[in-house]
Amino acid sequence: MRKIRVLIVDDSPLIRRLISEALRADPDIELVGTASNGKEAIDKARLLRPEVITLDIEMPVMDGLTALEKLKRLYPKIQVIMFSTLTEKGAKETIKALSLGAFDFVTKPSTSSLNESIKRIKEELIPKIKTAVPRVTKPVTPARPLPSRPSVVKPAVRAVPRRPIVGRREVVAIGVSTGGPKALSEIIPKLPAGFPVPILIVQHMPPLFTAQLAARLDQLSSLKVIEAQAGVPVGPGKVFIAPGDQHMEVVKRGVAKVIHLHKGPPENSCRPAVDVLFRSVAKVYGGRSVAMVLTGMGQDGLAGAMVLKEAGALIVAQDEATSTVYGMPRAVVEAGLADYVLPLQEIPLFLQKIFLQRKVA
């Protein structure tokens, strides 16, 4: 099995050392080199042919964002994982990096313990590297030729039967993880200001980053996009993004529907978790809801989609071809829950047809 070739780019010798030690401990990863600035990264990318680059943002000579733009233009197949500080500025620049094509990000360790820092890098960075570049197992050459077999035609993947859109829908709930900021920037800004229902979004991100994601989408969109706050009424034409490290639910208060935030236990190792949002939507809206599971690692959203499906909700999954990581949507599709499996570029029009034209072609 081949190893994944990784280049580390950071102006801090300590950070380069921490990442190097974390990666060298994994037998599936080959550290091919390090660089201390963006210019050096571009030069070494040509010479060392990495499959993944970990990229700092603030560096001398050439910063990470400038380097990212050049790398994606020169070497579009290289996956870039940003290494960001857990600050408002770091969050803002990371959100921009994700919109420019970075695969994902990891926050820099804040602890002074070297062993704890290495442990956290192993836990957070290595799974993202392996998701960015799935390993390929080379076929073993048999000692003697195998007998020929008749050719077998693989059955085509069964198309998802498209369920007719009937009845009134009053909310859109979206769950998304890796690749989410870019996906959301292809959906939310394309919806008109008069969009008649609220949109509730869980994006797996830490605090500060969700606020910056909301701010960026708000700048790009006709709809009002905000990081959700407890007690705020859920109304039409607004987009609510769950804050990092808090679960988001919609609850009834009399005749009103409002946002409820809490720090219950993580689900699927996530807080906020898509399942928590989906269950609350099923309880409050039932079948009058549309749930979307977009690009992301893992299976968060699967259990919630089951509850929504039982309540009569319409379930939509992003297709494999346009997903950065086909994990969360795959789980929903393979469980037979998806009423529609759509490429990313078709989702804005799909939503407009449901809520503005009351039909789907």
mmCIF file of C-alpha atoms in Angstrom, residues 11 36-41 57-67:
data_model
loop_
_atom_site.group_PDB
_atom_site.id
_atom_site.type_symbol
_atom_site.label_atom_id
_atom_site.label_comp_id
_atom_site.label_asym_id
_atom_site.label_seq_id
_atom_site.Cartn_x
_atom_site.Cartn_y
_atom_site.Cartn_z
ATOM 1 C CA ASP A 11 7.376 29.699 9.403
ATOM 2 C CA SER A 36 9.085 28.077 5.904
ATOM 3 C CA ASN A 37 7.065 30.314 3.564
ATOM 4 C CA GLY A 38 4.686 30.259 0.634
ATOM 5 C CA LYS A 39 7.309 30.855 -2.059
ATOM 6 C CA GLU A 40 9.401 27.967 -0.813
ATOM 7 C CA ALA A 41 6.269 25.818 -0.716
ATOM 8 C CA ILE A 57 -1.512 31.422 6.885
ATOM 9 C CA GLU A 58 0.720 34.125 8.342
ATOM 10 C CA MET A 59 4.250 33.743 6.942
ATOM 11 C CA PRO A 60 6.987 36.064 5.635
ATOM 12 C CA VAL A 61 7.962 36.365 1.941
ATOM 13 C CA MET A 62 4.626 34.924 0.783
ATOM 14 C CA ASP A 63 1.591 34.379 3.029
ATOM 15 C CA GLY A 64 -0.556 31.254 2.999
ATOM 16 C CA LEU A 65 -3.537 32.691 1.133
ATOM 17 C CA THR A 66 -1.373 33.946 -1.729
ATOM 18 C CA ALA A 67 0.440 30.620 -1.831
#
